[in-house]
Coordinates of C-alpha atoms in Angstrom, one line a residue:
X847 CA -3.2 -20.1 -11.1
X848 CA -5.6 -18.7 -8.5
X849 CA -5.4 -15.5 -7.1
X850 CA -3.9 -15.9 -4.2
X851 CA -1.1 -18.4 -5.2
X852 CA -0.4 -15.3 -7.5
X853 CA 0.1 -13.2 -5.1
X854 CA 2.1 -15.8 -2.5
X855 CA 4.1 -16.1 -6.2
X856 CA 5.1 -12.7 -7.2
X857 CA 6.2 -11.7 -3.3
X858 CA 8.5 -15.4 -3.1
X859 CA 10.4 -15.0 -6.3
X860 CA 11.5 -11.7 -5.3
X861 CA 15.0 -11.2 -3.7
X862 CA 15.3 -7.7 -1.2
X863 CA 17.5 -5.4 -2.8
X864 CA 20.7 -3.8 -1.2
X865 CA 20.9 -2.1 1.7
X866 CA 22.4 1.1 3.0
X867 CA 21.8 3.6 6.0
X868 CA 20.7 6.6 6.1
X869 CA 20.0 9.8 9.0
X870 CA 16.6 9.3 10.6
X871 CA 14.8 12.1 8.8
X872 CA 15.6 9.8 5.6
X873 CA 14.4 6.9 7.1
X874 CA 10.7 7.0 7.1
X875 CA 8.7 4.9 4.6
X876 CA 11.8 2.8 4.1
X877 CA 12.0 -0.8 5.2
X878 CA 14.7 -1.8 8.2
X879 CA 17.4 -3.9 6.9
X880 CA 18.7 -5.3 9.6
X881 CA 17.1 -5.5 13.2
X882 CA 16.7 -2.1 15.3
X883 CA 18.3 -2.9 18.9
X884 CA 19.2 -0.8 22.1
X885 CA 22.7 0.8 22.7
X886 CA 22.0 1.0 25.9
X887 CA 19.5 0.0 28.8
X888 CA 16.3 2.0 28.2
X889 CA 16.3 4.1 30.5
X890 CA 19.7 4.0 31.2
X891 CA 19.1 5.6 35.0
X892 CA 16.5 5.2 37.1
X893 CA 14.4 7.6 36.4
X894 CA 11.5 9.7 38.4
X895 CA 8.2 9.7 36.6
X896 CA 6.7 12.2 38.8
X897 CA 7.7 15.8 39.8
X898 CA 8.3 15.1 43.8
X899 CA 10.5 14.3 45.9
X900 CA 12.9 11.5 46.0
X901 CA 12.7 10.4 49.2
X902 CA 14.6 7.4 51.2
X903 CA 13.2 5.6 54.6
X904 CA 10.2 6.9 56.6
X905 CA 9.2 10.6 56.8
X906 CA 9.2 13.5 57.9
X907 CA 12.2 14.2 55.8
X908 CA 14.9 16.7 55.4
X909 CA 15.6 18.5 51.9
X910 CA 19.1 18.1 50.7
X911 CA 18.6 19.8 46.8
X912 CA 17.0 19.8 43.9
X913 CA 17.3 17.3 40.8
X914 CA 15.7 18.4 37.6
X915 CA 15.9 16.5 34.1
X916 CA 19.3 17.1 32.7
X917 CA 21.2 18.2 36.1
X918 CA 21.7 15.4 38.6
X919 CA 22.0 15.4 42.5
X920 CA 25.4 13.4 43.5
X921 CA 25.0 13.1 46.6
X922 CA 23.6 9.9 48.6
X923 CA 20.1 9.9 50.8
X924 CA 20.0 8.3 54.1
X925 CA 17.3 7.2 56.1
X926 CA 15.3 10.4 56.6
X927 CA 16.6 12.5 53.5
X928 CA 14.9 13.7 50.3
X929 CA 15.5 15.6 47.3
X930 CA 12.9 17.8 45.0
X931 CA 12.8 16.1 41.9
X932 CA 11.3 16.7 38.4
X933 CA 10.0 13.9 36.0
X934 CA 12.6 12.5 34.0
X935 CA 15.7 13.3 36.4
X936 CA 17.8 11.3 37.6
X937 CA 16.7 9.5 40.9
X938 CA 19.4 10.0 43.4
X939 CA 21.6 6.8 45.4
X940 CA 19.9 5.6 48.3
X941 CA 16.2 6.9 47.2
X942 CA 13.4 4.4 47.4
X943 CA 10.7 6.0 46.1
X944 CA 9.5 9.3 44.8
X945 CA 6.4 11.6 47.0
X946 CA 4.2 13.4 43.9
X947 CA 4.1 16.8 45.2
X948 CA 0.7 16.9 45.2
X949 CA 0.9 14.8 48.2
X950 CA 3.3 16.8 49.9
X951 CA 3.1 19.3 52.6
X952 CA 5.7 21.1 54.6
X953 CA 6.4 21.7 58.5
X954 CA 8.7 22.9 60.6
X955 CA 11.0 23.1 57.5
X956 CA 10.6 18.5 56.6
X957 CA 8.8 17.6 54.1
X958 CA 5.3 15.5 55.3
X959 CA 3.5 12.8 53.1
X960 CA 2.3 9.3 53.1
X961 CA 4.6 6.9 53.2
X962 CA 5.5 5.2 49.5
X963 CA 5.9 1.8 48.6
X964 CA 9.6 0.6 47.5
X965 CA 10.0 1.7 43.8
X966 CA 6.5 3.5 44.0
X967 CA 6.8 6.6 40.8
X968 CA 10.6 5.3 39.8
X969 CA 11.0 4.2 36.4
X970 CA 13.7 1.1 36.8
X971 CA 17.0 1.2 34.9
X972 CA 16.2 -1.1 31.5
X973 CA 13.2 -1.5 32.6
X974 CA 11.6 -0.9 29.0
X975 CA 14.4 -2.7 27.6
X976 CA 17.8 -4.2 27.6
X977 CA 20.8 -3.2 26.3
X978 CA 20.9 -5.0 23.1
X979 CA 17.3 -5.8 23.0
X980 CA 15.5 -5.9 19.8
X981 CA 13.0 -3.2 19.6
X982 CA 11.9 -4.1 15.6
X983 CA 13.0 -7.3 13.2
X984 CA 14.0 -6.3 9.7
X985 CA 11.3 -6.0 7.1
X986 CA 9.5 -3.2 9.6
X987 CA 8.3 -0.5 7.5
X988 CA 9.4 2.9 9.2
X989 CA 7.2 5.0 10.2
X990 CA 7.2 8.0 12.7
X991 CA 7.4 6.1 16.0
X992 CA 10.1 4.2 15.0
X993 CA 12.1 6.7 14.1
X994 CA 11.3 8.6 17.1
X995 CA 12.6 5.1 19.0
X996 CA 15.2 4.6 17.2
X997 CA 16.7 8.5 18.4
X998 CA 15.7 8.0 22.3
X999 CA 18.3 5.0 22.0
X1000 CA 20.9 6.7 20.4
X1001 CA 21.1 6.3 17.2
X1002 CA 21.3 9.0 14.2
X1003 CA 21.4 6.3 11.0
X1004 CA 19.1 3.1 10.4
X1005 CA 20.0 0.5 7.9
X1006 CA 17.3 0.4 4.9
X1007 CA 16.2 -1.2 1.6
X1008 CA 15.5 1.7 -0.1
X1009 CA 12.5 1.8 -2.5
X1010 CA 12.6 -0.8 -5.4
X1011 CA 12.4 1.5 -8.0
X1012 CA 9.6 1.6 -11.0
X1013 CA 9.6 2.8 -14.6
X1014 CA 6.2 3.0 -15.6
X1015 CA 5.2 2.6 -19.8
X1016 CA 2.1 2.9 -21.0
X1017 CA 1.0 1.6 -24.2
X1018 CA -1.6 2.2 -27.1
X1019 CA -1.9 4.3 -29.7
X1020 CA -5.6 5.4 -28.5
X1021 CA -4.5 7.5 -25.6
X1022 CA -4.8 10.9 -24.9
X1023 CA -2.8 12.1 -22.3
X1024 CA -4.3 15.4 -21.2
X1025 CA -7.4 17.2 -21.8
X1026 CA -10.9 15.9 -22.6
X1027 CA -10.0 12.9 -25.5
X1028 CA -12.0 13.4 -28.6
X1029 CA -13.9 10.7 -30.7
X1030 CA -12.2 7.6 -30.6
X1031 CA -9.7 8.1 -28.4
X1032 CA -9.3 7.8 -24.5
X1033 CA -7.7 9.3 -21.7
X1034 CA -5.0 8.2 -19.9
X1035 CA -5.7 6.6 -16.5
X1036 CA -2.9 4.5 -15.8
X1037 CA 0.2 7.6 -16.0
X1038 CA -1.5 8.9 -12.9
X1039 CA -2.9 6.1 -11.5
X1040 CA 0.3 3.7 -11.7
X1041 CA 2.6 5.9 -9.7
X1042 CA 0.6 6.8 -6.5
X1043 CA -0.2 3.5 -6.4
X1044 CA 3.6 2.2 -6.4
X1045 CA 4.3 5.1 -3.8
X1046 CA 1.4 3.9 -1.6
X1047 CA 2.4 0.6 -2.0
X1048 CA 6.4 1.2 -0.9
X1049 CA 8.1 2.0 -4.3
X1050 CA 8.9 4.5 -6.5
X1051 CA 8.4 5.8 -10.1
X1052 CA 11.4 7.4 -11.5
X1053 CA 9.4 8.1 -15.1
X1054 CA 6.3 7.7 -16.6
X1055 CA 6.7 7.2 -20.6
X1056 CA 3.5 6.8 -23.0
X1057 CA 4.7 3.8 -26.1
X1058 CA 2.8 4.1 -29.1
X1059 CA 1.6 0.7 -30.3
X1060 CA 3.0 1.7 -34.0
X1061 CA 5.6 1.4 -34.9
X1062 CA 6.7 -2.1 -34.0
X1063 CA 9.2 -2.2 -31.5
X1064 CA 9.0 0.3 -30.4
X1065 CA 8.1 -1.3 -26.6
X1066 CA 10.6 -3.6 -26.5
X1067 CA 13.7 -0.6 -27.2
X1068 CA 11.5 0.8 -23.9
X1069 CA 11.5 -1.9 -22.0
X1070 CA 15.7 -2.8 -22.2
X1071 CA 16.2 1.1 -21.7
X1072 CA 15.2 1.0 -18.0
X1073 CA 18.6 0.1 -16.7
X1074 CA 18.1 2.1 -13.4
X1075 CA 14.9 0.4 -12.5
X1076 CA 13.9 -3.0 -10.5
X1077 CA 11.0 -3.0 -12.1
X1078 CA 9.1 -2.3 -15.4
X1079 CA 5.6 -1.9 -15.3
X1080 CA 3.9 -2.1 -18.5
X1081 CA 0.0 -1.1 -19.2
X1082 CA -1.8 -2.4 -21.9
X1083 CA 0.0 -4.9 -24.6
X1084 CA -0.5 -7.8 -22.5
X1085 CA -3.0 -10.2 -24.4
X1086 CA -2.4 -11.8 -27.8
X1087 CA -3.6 -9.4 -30.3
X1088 CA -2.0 -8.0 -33.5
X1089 CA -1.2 -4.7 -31.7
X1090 CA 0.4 -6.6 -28.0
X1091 CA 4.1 -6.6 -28.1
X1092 CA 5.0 -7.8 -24.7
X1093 CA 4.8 -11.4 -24.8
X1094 CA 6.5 -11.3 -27.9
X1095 CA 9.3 -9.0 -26.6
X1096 CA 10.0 -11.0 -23.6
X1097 CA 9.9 -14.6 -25.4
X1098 CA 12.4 -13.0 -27.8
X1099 CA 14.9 -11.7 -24.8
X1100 CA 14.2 -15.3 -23.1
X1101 CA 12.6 -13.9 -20.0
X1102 CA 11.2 -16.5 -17.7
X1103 CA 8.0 -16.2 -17.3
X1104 CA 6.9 -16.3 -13.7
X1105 CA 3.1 -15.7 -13.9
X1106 CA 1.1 -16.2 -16.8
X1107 CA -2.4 -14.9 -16.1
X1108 CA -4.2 -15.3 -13.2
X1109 CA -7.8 -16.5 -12.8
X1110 CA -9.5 -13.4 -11.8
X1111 CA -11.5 -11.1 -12.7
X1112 CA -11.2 -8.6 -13.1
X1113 CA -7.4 -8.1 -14.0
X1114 CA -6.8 -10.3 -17.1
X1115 CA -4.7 -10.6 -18.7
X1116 CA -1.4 -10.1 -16.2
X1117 CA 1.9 -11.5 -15.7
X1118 CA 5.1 -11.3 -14.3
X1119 CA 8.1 -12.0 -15.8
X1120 CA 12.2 -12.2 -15.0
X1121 CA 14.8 -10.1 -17.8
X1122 CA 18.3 -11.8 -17.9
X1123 CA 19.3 -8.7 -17.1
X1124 CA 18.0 -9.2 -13.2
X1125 CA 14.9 -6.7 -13.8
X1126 CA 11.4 -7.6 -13.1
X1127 CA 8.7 -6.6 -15.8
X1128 CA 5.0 -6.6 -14.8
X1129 CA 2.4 -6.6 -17.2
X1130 CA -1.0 -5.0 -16.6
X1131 CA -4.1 -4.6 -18.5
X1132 CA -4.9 -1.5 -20.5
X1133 CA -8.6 -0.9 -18.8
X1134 CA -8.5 0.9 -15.6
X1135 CA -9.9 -1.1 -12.7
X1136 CA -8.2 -4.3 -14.3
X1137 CA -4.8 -2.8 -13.9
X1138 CA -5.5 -1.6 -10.6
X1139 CA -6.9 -5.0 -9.4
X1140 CA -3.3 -6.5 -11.5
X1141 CA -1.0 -4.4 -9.3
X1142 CA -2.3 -4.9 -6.2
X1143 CA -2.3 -9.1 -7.2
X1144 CA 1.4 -9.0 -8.7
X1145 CA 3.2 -5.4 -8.1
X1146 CA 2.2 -4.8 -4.3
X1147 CA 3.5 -8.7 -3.4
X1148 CA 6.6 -7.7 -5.7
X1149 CA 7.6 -4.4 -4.0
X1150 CA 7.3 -5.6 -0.7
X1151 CA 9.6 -8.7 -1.8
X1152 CA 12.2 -6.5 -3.1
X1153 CA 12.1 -4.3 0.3
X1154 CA 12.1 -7.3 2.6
X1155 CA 9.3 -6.5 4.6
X1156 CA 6.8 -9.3 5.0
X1157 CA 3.4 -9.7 2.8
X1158 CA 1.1 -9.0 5.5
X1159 CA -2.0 -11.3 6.2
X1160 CA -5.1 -9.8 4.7
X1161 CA -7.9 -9.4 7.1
X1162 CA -11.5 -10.9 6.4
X1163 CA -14.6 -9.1 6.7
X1164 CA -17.9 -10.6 5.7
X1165 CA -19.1 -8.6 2.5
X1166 CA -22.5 -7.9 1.4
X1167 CA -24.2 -6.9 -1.8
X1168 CA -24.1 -8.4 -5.6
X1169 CA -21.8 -9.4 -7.6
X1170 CA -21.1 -11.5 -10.8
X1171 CA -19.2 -14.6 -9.5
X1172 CA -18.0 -17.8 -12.0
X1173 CA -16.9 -21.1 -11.5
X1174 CA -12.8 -21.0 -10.4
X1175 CA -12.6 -17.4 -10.7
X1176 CA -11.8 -14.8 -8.1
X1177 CA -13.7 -11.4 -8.6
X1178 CA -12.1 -8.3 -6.9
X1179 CA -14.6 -5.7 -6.1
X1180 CA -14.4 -2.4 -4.4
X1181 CA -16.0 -2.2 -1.1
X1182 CA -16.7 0.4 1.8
X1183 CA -17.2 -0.4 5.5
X1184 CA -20.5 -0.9 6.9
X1185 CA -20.2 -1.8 10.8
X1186 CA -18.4 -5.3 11.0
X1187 CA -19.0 -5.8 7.6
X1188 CA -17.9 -4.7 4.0
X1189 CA -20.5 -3.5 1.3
X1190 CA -19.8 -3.8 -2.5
X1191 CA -20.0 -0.6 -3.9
X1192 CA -21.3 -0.2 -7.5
X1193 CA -18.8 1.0 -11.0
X1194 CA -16.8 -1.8 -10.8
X1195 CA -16.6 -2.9 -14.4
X1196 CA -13.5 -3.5 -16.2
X1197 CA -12.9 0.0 -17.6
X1198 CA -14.3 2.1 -14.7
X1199 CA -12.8 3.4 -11.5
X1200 CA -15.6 5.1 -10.2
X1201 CA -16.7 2.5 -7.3
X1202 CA -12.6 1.9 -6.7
X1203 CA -12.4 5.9 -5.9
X1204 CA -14.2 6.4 -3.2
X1205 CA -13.5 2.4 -1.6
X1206 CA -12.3 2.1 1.6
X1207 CA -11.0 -1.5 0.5
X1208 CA -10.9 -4.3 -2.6
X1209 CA -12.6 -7.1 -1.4
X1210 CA -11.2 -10.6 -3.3
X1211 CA -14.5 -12.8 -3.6
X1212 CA -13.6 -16.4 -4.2
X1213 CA -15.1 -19.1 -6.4
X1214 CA -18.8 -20.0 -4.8
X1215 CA -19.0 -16.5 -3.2
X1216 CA -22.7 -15.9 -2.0
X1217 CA -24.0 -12.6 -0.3
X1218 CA -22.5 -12.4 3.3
X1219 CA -19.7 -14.7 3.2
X1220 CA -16.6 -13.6 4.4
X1221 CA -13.4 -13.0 2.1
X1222 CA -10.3 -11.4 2.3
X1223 CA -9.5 -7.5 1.8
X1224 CA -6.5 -5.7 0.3
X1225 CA -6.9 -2.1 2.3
X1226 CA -6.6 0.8 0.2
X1227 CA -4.2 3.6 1.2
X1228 CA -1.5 1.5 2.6

């Protein structure tokens, strides 16, 4: 299937996972469960939103008191009357407006300013919103404002999807997993790689486990021990050869197979697939930049199924600057901004990461791509 039905794919066959609330200095990164609405109206007084002088009718007036933020004035202004106010306090009954005090003078003991139109520096009961209002739909991603919204309207828990959590296994016998690998063998990429790219992307990795290809097996006992995840990510074993376990270990638990590779490059060979057990298991490519490319077109849709938040719209850019492009194929590049536009940048090759490092976005080419035509982006670092 083409890339981008891959991606519309893996985000519709997810279901969001339960929900549960949590304090607001939980909260952020999550996903809202259910819609964020007022308690109350916001503000729930009118409000000055100048330090003044609540004043009512024409001037000169006559000070009755002070109203600060926090400590109300109870009494009523007639025609004539006026109170020193502070932003944020509670505009007394009867008050039309509120003088700034930079506008204000004194004599004779009344306070003197231009006259102020109805309303003028008052800040409206509900005027922001109504009580009941909906301030954010579920599926919002939380982030600091929110939270900060949700306490000036009262409440101390928000409902969430938490995280879909990830158990990461990487496979082949050829990996080193620290230091500098010696002849024949290669580093490990994909143990750090995999996880800061699931918590960028809204999940999160409860282990990272490195399957040897030998003995045979060996990945499927793995794969059934992740009872506490959503998801199983798997790197590497995901083509055909003598040494690939996965298709054979999910054709033998009768998985359904929801994506079967994905005509892109590069990224192949990927796919997707449903356990009878309920658990998702996504299959990446062992080189690098193919894997990365892999979970942005099948884990990032996936993750933000499970959390109910929408898949956002990618933006378009035009991008400039050669690349190798083939008949049906999409061809996912790393590219940096440039003005209005997007530049390829070079070390894009299957097994490298170097021009995916220092990106600013991947840009997803489609099929008859020339030089300067626009196509869609998938931003890095959110």
């Amino acid at each position: 299937m083409t890339w981008a039905e891959a991606r519309m794919l893996a985000y519709g066959a997810a279901r969001p996972i339960g929900s549960r609330s949590v304090p607001l200095h939980d909260a952020a990164g999550l996903t809202l469960a259910e819609d964020l609405r007022t308690l109350r109206p916001v503000p729930a007084f009118d409000t000055a939103a100048m330090d003044g002088f609540a004043v009512s009718g024409p001037g000169p007036w006559r000070i009755r008191g002070i109203a600060r933020a926090g400590t109300a004035w109870r009494g009523t202004l007639g025609a004539g009357d006026g109170v020193e106010i502070s932003t944020g306090a509670l505009v007394p009954s009867g008050a039309v407006a509120v003088l700034p005090k930079e506008l204000a003078s004194f004599a004779d003991g009344r306070l003197l300013g231009p006259g102020q139109p109805e309303g003028r520096h008052i800040r409206r009961m509900g005027e922001d919103a109504a009580a009941g209002d909906r301030l954010a739909p579920a599926g919002t991603r939380i982030g600091p404002a929110l939270t900060g919204l949700a306490a000036a309207c009262g409440h101390d828990t928000l409902p969430i999807r938490p995280r879909p959590r990830v158990g990461l296994l990487v496979s082949g016998d050829e990996l080193d997993l620290s230091g500098v690998p010696g002849a024949g063998r290669v580093r490990d990429a994909l143990g750090p790689l995999i996880p800061a790219l699931v918590a960028e992307l809204g999940g999160e990795t409860l282990s990272s486990r490195h399957v040897p290809d030998q003995p045979a097996g060996g990945l499927a006992a793995a794969v059934h021990a992740r009872h506490d995840a959503e998801v199983v990510v798997v790197t590497g074993s995901t083509s055909v050869g003598d040494t690939d376990q996965l298709r054979r270990l999910l054709a033998d638990a009768g998985a359904r197979l929801v994506i079967d590779t994905v005509a892109c490059r590069p990224g192949h060979p990927m796919l997707l697939a449903l356990l009878r057990t309920g658990r998702w298991v996504v299959g990446l490519p062992g080189n690098p930049y193919a894997a990365l490319v892999a979970a942005r077109t099948l884990l990032g849709p996936l993750i933000a199924g499970l959390s109910g938040r929408p898949l956002a719209p990618l933006p378009h850019l035009p991008v400039r600057g050669r690349a190798q492009t083939s008949p049906g194929l999409t061809r996912v590049v790393p590219v940096s901004w440039a003005g209005d536009e997007a530049r390829i940048a070079g070390g894009h090759g299957a097994a490298f990461l170097r021009g995916a490092a220092v990106a600013d976005a991947l840009a997803a080419l489609p099929p008859g791509w020339t030089d300067g035509d626009p196509a869609p982006l998938l931003l890095q670092g959110g």
